[in-house]
Coordinates of C-alpha atoms in Angstrom, one line a residue:
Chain A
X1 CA 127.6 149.6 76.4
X2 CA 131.3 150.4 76.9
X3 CA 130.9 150.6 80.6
X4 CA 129.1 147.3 80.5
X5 CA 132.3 145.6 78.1
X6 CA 134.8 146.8 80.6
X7 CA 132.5 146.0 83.7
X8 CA 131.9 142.2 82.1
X9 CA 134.3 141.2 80.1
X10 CA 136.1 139.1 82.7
X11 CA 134.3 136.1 82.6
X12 CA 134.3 134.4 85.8
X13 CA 133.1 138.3 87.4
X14 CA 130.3 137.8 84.4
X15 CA 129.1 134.6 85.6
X16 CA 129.3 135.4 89.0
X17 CA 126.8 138.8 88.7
X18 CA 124.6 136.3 86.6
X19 CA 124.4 133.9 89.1
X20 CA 123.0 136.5 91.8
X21 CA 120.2 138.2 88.9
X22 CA 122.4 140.8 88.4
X23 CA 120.1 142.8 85.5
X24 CA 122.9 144.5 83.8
X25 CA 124.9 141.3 83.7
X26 CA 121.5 139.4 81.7
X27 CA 121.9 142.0 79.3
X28 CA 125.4 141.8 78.6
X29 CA 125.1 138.0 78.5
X30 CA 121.9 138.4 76.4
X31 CA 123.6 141.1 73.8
X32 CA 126.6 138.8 73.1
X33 CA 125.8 135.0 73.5
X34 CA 122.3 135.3 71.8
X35 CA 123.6 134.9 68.2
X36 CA 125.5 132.0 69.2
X37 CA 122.3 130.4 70.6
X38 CA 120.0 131.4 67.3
X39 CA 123.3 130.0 65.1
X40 CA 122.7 126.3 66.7
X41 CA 118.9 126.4 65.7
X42 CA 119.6 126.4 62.2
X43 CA 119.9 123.0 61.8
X44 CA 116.1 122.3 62.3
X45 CA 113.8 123.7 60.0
X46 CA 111.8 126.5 62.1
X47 CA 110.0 129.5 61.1
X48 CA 111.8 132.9 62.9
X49 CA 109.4 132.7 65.2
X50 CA 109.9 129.5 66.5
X51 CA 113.5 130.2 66.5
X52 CA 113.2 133.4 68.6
X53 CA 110.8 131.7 70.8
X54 CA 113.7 129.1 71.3
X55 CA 116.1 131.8 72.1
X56 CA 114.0 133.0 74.5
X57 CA 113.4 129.8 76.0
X58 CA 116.5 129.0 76.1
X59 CA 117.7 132.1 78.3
X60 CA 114.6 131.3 80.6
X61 CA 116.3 128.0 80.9
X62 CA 119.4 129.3 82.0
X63 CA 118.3 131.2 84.5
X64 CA 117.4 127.8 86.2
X65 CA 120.4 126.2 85.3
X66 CA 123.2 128.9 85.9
X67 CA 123.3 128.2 89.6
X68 CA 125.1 124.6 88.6
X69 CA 127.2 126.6 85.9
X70 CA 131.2 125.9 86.2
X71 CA 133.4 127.8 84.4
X72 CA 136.2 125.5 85.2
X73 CA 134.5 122.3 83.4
X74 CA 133.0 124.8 80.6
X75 CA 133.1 127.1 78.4
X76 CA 129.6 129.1 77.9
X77 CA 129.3 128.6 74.4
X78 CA 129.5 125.1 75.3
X79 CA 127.0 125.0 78.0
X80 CA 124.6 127.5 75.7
X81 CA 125.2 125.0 73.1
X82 CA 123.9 122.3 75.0
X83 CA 120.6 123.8 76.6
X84 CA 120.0 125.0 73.3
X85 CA 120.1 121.7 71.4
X86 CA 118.3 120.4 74.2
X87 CA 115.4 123.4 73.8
X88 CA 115.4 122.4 70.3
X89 CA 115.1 118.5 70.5
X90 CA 112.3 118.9 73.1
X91 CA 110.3 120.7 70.8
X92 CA 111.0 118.2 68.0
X93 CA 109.7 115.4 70.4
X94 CA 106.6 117.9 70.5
X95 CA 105.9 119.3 67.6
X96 CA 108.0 117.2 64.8
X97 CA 109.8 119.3 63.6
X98 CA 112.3 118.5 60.6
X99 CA 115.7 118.6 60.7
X100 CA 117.5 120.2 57.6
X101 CA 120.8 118.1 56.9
X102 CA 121.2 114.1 57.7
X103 CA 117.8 113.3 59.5
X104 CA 119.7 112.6 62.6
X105 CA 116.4 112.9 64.8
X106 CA 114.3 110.5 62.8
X107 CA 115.3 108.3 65.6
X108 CA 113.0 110.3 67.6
X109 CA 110.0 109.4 65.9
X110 CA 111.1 105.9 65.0
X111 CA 108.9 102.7 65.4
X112 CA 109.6 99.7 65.7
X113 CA 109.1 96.5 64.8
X114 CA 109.7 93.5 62.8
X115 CA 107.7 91.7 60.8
X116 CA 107.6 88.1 62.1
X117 CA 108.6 86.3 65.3
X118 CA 112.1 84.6 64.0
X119 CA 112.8 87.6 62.9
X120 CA 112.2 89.2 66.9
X121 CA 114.1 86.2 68.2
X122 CA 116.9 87.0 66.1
X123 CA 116.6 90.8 67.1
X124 CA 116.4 89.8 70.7
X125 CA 119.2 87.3 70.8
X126 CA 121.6 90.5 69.0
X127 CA 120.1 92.8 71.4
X128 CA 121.5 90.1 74.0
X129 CA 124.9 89.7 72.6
X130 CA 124.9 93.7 72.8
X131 CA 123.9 94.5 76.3
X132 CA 126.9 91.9 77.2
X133 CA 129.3 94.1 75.6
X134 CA 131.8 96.0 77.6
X135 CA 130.1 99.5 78.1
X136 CA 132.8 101.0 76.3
X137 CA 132.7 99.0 73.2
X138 CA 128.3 99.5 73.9
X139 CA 128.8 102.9 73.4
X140 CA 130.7 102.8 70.6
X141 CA 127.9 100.2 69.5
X142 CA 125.6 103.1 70.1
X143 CA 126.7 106.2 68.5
X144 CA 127.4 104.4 65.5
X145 CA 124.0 103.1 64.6
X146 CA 122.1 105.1 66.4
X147 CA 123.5 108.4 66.2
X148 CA 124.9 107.5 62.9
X149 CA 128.5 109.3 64.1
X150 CA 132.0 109.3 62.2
X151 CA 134.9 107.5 63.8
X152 CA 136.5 110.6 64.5
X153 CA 132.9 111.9 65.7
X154 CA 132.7 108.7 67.8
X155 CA 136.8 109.4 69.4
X156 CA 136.2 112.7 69.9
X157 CA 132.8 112.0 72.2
X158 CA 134.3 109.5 73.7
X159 CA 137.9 111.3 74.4
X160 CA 139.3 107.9 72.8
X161 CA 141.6 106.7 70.2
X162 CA 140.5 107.0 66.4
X163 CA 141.9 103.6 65.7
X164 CA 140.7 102.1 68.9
X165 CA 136.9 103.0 67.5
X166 CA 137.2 101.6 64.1
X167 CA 139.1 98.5 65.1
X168 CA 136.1 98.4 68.0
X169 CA 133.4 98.4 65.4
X170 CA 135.0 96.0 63.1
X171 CA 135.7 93.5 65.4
X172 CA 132.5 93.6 67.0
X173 CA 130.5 93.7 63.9
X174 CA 132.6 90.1 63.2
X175 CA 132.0 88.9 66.7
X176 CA 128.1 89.6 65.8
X177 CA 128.3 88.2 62.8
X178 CA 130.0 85.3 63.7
X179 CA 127.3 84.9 66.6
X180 CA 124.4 84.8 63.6
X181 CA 126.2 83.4 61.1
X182 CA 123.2 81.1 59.7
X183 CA 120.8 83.7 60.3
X184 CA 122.2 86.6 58.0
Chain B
X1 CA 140.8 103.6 50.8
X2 CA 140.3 100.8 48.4
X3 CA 141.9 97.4 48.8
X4 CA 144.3 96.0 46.5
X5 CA 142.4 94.0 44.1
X6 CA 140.0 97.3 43.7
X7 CA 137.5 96.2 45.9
X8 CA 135.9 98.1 48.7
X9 CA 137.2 97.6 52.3
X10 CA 135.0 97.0 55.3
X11 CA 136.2 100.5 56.5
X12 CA 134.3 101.9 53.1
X13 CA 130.9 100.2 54.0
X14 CA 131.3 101.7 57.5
X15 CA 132.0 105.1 56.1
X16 CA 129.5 105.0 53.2
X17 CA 126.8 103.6 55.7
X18 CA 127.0 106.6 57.5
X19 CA 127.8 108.9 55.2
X20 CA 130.8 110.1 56.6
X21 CA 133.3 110.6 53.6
X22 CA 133.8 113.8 51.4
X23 CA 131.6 113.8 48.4
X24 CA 134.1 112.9 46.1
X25 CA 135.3 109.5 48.0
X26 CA 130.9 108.9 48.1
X27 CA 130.7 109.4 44.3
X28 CA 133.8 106.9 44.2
X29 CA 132.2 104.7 46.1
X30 CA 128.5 104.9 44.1
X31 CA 130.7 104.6 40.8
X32 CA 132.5 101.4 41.7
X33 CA 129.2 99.9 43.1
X34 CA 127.8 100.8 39.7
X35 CA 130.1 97.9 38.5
X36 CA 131.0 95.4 41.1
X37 CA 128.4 93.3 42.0
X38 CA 130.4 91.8 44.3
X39 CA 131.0 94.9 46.6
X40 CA 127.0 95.7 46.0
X41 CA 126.3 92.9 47.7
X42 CA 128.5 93.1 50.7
X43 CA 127.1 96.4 51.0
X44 CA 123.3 95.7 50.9
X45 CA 124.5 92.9 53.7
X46 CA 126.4 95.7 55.8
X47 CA 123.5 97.6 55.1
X48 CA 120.7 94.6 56.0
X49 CA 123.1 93.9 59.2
X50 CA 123.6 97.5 60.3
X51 CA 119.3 97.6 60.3
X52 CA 119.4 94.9 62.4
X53 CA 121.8 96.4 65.2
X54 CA 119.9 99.5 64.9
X55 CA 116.6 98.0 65.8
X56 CA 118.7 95.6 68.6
X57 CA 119.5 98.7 70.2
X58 CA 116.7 101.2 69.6
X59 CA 114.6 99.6 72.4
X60 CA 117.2 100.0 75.4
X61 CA 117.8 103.8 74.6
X62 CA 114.7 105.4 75.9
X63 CA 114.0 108.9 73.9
X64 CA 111.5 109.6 76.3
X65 CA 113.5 112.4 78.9
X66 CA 113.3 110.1 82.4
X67 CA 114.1 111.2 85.7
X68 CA 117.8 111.7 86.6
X69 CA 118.6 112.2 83.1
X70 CA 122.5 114.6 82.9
X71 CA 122.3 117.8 83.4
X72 CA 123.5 120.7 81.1
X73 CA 126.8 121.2 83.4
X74 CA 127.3 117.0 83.1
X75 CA 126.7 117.2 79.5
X76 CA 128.8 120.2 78.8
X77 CA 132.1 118.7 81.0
X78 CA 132.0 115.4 78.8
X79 CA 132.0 117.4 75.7
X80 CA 134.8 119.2 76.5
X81 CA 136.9 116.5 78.3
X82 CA 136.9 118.5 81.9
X83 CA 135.8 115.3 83.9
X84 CA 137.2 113.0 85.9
X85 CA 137.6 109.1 84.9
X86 CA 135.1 108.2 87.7
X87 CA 132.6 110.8 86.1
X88 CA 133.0 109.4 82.8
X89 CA 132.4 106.4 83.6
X90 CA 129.0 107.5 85.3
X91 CA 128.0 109.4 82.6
X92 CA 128.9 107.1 80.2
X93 CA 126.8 104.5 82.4
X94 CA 123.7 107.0 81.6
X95 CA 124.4 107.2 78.3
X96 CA 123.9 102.9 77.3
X97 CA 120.8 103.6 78.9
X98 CA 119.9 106.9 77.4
X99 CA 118.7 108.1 73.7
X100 CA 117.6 111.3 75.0
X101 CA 121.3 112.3 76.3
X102 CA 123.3 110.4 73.5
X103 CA 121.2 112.7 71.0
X104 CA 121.8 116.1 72.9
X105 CA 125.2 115.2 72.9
X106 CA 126.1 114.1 69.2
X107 CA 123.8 117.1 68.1
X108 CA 125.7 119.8 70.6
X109 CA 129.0 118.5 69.8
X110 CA 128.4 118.7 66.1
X111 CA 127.4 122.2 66.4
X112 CA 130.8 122.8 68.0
X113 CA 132.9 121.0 65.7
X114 CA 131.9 124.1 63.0
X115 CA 133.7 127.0 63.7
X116 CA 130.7 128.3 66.1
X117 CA 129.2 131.0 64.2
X118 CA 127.0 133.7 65.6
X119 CA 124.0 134.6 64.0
X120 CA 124.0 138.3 63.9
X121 CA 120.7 138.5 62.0
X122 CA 118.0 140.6 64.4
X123 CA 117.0 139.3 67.5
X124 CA 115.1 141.3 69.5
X125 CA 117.8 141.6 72.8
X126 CA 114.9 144.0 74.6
X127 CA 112.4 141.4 74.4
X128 CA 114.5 138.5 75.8
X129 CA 115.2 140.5 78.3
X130 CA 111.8 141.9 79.5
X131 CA 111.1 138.4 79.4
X132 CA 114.1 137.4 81.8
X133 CA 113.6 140.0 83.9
X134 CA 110.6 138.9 84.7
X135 CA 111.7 135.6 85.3
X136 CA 114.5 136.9 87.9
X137 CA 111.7 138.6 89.7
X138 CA 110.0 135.4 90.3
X139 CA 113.3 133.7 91.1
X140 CA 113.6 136.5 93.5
X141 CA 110.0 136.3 94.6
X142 CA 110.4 132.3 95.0
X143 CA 113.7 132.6 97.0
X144 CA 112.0 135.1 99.7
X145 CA 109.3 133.1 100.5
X146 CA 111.3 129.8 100.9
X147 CA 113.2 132.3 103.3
X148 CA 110.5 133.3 104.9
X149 CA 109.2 129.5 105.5
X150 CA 113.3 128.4 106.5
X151 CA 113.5 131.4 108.9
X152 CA 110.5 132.2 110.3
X153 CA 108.9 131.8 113.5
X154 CA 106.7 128.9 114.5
X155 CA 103.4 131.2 113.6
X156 CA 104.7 132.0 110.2
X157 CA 105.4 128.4 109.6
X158 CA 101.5 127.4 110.8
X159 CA 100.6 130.2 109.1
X160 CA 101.4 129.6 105.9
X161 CA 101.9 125.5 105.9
X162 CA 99.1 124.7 104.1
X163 CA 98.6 127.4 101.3
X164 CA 102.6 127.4 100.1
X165 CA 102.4 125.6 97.5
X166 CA 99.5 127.3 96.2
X167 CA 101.2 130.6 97.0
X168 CA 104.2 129.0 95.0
X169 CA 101.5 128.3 92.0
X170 CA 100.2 131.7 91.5
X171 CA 103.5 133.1 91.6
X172 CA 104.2 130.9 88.9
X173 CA 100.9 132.1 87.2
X174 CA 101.9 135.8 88.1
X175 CA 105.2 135.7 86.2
X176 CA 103.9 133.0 83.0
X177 CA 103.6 134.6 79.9
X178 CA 101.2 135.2 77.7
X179 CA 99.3 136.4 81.4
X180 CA 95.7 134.4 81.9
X181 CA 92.7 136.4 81.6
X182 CA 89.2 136.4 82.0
X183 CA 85.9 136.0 79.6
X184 CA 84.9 139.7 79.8
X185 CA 81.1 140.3 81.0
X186 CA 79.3 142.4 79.0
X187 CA 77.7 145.7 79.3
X188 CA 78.8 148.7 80.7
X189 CA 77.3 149.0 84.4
X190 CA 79.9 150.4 86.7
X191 CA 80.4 149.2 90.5
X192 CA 79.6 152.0 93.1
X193 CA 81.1 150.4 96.2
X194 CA 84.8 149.4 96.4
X195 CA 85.5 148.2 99.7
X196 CA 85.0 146.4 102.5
X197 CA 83.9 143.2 100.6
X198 CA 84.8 139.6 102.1
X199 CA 87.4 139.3 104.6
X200 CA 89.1 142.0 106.1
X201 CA 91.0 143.3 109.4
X202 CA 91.6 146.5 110.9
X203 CA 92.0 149.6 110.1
X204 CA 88.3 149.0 107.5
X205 CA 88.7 150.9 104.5
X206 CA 85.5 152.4 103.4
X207 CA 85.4 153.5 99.8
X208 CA 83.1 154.4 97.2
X209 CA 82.8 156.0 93.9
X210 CA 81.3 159.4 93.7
X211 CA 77.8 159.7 93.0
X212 CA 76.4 162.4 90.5
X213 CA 75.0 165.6 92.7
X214 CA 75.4 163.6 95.9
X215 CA 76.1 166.2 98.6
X216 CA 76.9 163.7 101.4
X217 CA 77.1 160.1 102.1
X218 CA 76.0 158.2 105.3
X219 CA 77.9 155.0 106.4
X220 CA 76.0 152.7 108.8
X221 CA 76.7 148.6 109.5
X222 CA 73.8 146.7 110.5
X223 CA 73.3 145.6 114.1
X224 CA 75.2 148.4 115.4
X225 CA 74.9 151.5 116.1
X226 CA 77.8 153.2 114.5
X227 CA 77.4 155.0 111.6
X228 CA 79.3 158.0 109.9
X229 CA 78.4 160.6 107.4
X230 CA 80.9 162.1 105.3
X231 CA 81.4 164.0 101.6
X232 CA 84.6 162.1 101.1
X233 CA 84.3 158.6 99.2
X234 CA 86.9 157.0 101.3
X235 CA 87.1 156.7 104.8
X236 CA 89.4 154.3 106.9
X237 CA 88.2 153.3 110.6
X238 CA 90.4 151.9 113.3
X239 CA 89.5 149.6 116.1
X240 CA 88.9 152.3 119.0
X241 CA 85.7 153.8 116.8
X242 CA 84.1 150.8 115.5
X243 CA 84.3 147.8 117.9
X244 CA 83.1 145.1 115.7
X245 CA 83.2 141.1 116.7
X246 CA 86.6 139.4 115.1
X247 CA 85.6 136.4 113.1
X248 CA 82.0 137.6 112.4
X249 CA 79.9 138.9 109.6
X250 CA 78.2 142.0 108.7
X251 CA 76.4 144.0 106.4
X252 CA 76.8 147.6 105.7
X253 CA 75.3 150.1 104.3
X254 CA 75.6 153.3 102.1
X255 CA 73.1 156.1 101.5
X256 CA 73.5 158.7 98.9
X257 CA 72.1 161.9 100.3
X258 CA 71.0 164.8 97.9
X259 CA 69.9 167.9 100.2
X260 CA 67.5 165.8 102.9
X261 CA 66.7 162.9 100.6
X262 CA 68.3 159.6 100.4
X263 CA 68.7 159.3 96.6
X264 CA 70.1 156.1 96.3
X265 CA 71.1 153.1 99.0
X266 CA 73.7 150.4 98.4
X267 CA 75.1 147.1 100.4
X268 CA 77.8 145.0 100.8
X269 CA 78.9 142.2 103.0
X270 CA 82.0 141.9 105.0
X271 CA 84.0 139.9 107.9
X272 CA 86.1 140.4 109.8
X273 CA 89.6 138.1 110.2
X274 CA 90.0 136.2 113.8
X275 CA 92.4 137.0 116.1
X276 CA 94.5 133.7 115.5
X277 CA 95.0 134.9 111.3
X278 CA 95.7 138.8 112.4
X279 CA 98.5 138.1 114.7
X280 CA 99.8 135.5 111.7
X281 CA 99.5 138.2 109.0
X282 CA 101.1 140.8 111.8
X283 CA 103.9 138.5 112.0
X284 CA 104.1 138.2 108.2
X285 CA 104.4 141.8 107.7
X286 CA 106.6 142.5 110.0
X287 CA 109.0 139.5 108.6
X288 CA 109.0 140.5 104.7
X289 CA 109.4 144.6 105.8
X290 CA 112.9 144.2 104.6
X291 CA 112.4 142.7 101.4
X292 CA 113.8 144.7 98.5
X293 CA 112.3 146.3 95.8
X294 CA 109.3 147.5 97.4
X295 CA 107.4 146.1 94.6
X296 CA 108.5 143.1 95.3
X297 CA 107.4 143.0 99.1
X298 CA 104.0 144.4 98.3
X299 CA 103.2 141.8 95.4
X300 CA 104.7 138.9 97.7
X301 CA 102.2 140.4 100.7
X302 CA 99.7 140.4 98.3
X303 CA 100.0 136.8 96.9
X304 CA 99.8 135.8 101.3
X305 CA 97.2 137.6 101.6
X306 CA 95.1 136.7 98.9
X307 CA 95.9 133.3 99.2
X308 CA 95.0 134.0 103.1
X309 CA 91.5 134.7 101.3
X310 CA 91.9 138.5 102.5
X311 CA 91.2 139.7 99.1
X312 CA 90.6 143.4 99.1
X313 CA 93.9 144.1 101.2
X314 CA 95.6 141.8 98.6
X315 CA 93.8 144.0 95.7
X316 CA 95.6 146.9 97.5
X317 CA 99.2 145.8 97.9
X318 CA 99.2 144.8 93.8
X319 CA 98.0 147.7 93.2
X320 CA 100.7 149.3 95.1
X321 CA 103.1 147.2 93.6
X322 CA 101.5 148.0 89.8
X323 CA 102.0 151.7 90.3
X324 CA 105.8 150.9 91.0
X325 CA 106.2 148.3 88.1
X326 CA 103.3 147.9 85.8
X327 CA 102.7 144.1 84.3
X328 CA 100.3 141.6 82.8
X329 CA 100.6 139.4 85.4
X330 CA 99.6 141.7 88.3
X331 CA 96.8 142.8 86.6
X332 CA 95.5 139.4 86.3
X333 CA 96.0 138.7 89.9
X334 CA 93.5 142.0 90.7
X335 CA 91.2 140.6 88.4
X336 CA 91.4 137.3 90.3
X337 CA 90.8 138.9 93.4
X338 CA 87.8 140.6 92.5
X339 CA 86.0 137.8 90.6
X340 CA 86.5 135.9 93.9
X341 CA 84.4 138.7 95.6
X342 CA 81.7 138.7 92.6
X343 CA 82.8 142.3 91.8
X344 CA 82.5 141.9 88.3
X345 CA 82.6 145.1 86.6
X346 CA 85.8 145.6 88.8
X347 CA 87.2 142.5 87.3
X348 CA 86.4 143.1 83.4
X349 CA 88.2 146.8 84.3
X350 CA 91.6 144.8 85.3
X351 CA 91.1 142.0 82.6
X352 CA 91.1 144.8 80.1
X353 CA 94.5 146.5 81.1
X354 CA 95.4 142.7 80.8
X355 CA 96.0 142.9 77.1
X356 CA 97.0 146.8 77.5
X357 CA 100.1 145.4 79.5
X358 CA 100.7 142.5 77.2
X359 CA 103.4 143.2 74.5
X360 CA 103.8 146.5 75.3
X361 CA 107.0 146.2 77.3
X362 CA 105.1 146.2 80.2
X363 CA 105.3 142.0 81.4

């Protein structure tokens, strides 16, 4: 184990034995990013199983995906991070699966619709005035609705100002409103 | 956070609505709400106008994972702001289009935003990695024979242009875990002849299993006049002492001799290759020689050959290959290979050692 510390502890040689299936290199990799991977299923509510089934799959995952792997846009707690949540949210889409704290995925399972059709013009006519948006300001739009983000959650995404995303929601909220005004 | 007259702001209905505020600026919140029917209302509006946005937009971000979604590597780079404008801009392109990626992104980088924590609670580390080791074998595996398609010659490429994809498939099935098996047959009646059975080339492998108080054992093929008589149960015959036609078939025949009697006589039914698929599978061999581990080459040899329908000299390179590195999945593929020649008592012995492989550490 020592060996393998002093062998692997420089990152970039780490990634590179990984990338050519070095065996040795798996198991350093396994031995001290695996907790990090199990800590970022805890936010949906699985039996260990499923969790170490995720771990697993996750690591099968990365073996496809470590050829793209850059250290220089990345860290890999990051990158684990990401397969991870997506590992997890694929099998939500699947199987369901609840989520423990603010039911962030209940988008995933959302239906629609309204009830009547001046109500659907009304969402139509919105959905309109939205697409026209700038993209920026959209995806503002976006992650505050639908991903139900903070501002700062929303600037930090975004690599944005704090103010320039709560001045963005405000005034486009007012710009919507003023759009509907007889229908709200 | 509360305007001057006491009332909420508009900033306190966007924080509440998403309940982004500390719990003691929420309770605040609830509290004044309790008695201002004025601010109640403004924020059942918010509230009734927020729905409406959210089911405006719900329709244009597709959940459902499309082609040409962001990769890990794009997803990661956004999140930590190692991107360039132009790729922002792309991604961020994807992203109004996108509920699938917006998701994976707002739940990663809220996992980040905690301290990241490890979870040191057990995990089995062996098991992950019998797992990934498997899968790096079939990386491997996969990589050679693209190689092998890429780099060899034009008879290699005819050779083996119609069957790689199915080659590519059994790999897959090879290396997929829990391994497929087979319904066992039952009852307990052992086979007596092991080879030749379906298609085969030179040198023929004759082989048997001994028969109680047998003294000898007489090997003849039908329509010829070779035969051979041995107390061995396995004999291999080149081309220069049985001359047989390429591309036809024949039946052969094995008589248990006890003293001067024939105690017991059994067939089976073989051809042999043409010319035009030896000289491809020569060529094949002498390509994938170099491959490393050797159990590697002889399960990859196998999966050509069985896939080039020569299925007992395929049973025989996995089995070389098991005795190296023992695994679920190769004793599937010798199960397979003998339920396509109807040996079923063979087969049920290699479904068995299926499940004896599975979760033992041997996958």
């Amino acid at each position: 184990m020592e060996l393998a510390h002093m062998l692997f502890k420089d990152e970039t040689k780490l990634i590179k034995m990984i990338q050519q299936g070095d065996a040795e290199a798996w198991r350093y990799l396994i031995g001290h990013y695996s907790g990090v991977v199990k800590a970022a299923t805890f936010r949906y509510d699985l039996s260990s199983e499923d969790r170490e089934d995720i771990v697993q799959d996750v690591f099968l995952r990365l073996i496809k995906s470590i050829a793209n792997y850059n250290r220089n846009k990345s860290s890999l707690t990051t990158f684990l991070a990401t397969i991870t949540k997506r590992v997890c949210i694929d099998r939500f889409r699947k199987r369901h699966i609840k989520v423990k704290e603010v039911p962030i995925l209940g988008e995933l399972s959302a239906s629609s619709s309204c009830e009547d059709n001046g109500k659907n013009q009304m969402i139509e006519r919105l959905r309109a005035a939205i697409k026209k948006l700038p993209r920026k300001q959209r995806l503002v739009i976006y992650l505050f609705y639908f991903n139900k983000c903070s501002y700062e959650r929303i600037a930090e995404v975004m690599n944005t100002d704090f103010d320039w995303v709560k001045n963005t929601l405000h005034r486009t909220k007012k710009n919507l409103e003023l759009l509907f005004k007889n229908n709200f | 956070m509360r305007t001057n007259n006491n009332h909420l702001s508009e900033n306190d209905f966007f924080q509440y609505h998403n309940m982004n505020l500390d719990s003691e600026s929420m309770l605040r919140i609830s509290n004044h709400m309790e008695s201002c029917e004025d601010c109640k209302k403004k924020l059942k509006n918010f509230q009734l106008f927020s729905k409406k946005i959210y089911e405006a937009i719900k329709n244009d971000l597709s959940i459902e994972k499309p082609s040409g979604c962001l990769n890990d590597m794009d997803i990661s780079a956004y999140l930590e702001n190692r991107i360039s404008s132009d790729d922002r801009n792309i991604i961020e392109k994807h992203l109004c289009e996108c509920g699938y990626c917006l998701i994976v992104i707002v739940e990663t980088k809220k996992f980040l935003e905690k301290e990241v924590k490890e979870d040191k609670s057990q995990i089995s580390h062996e098991k992950i990695m019998r797992i990934v080791k498997q899968e790096l074998r079939h990386k491997a595996l996969t990589g050679h024979l693209t190689l092998l398609i890429k780099n060899g010659s034009p008879v290699i490429q005819n050779a083996l242009e119609g069957i790689i994809h199915d080659i590519k498939d059994t790999l897959k099935d090879t290396f997929i875990l829990p391994s497929p098996r087979f319904t066992p047959v039952f009852g307990k009646h052992k086979a007596n002849i092991l080879s030749p059975f379906g298609k085969i080339r030179y040198p023929i492998t004759f082989e048997w299993l001994p028969y109680k108080g047998a003294d000898q054992y007489v090997i003849s093929i039908e329509a010829t006049e070779w035969s051979f008589t041995t107390p061995d149960t396995h004999i291999e015959v080149l081309r220069k002492k049985l001359s047989l036609d390429f591309g036809k078939e024949y039946m052969w025949e094995l008589k248990i001799i006890k003293g001067e009697k024939v105690i017991d006589e059994i067939t089976g039914f073989f051809s042999l290759a043409d010319l035009k698929e030896i000289g491809e599978i020569k060529e094949i061999e002498n390509h994938i020689n170099d491959i490393e581990p050797e159990e590697d080459k002889l399960l990859l040899f196998g999966e050509i050959l069985e896939k080039k329908e020569l299925f007992i000299e395929a049973i025989y390179k996995y089995k070389q290959s098991y005795a190296i590195q023992p695994f679920s999945g190769l004793t599937y593929r010798i199960a397979f290979c003998y339920d396509k020649l109807e040996l079923e008592e063979l087969r049920d012995e290699w479904n068995k050692k299926i499940e004896d492989n599975q979760g033992t550490g041997n996958e």
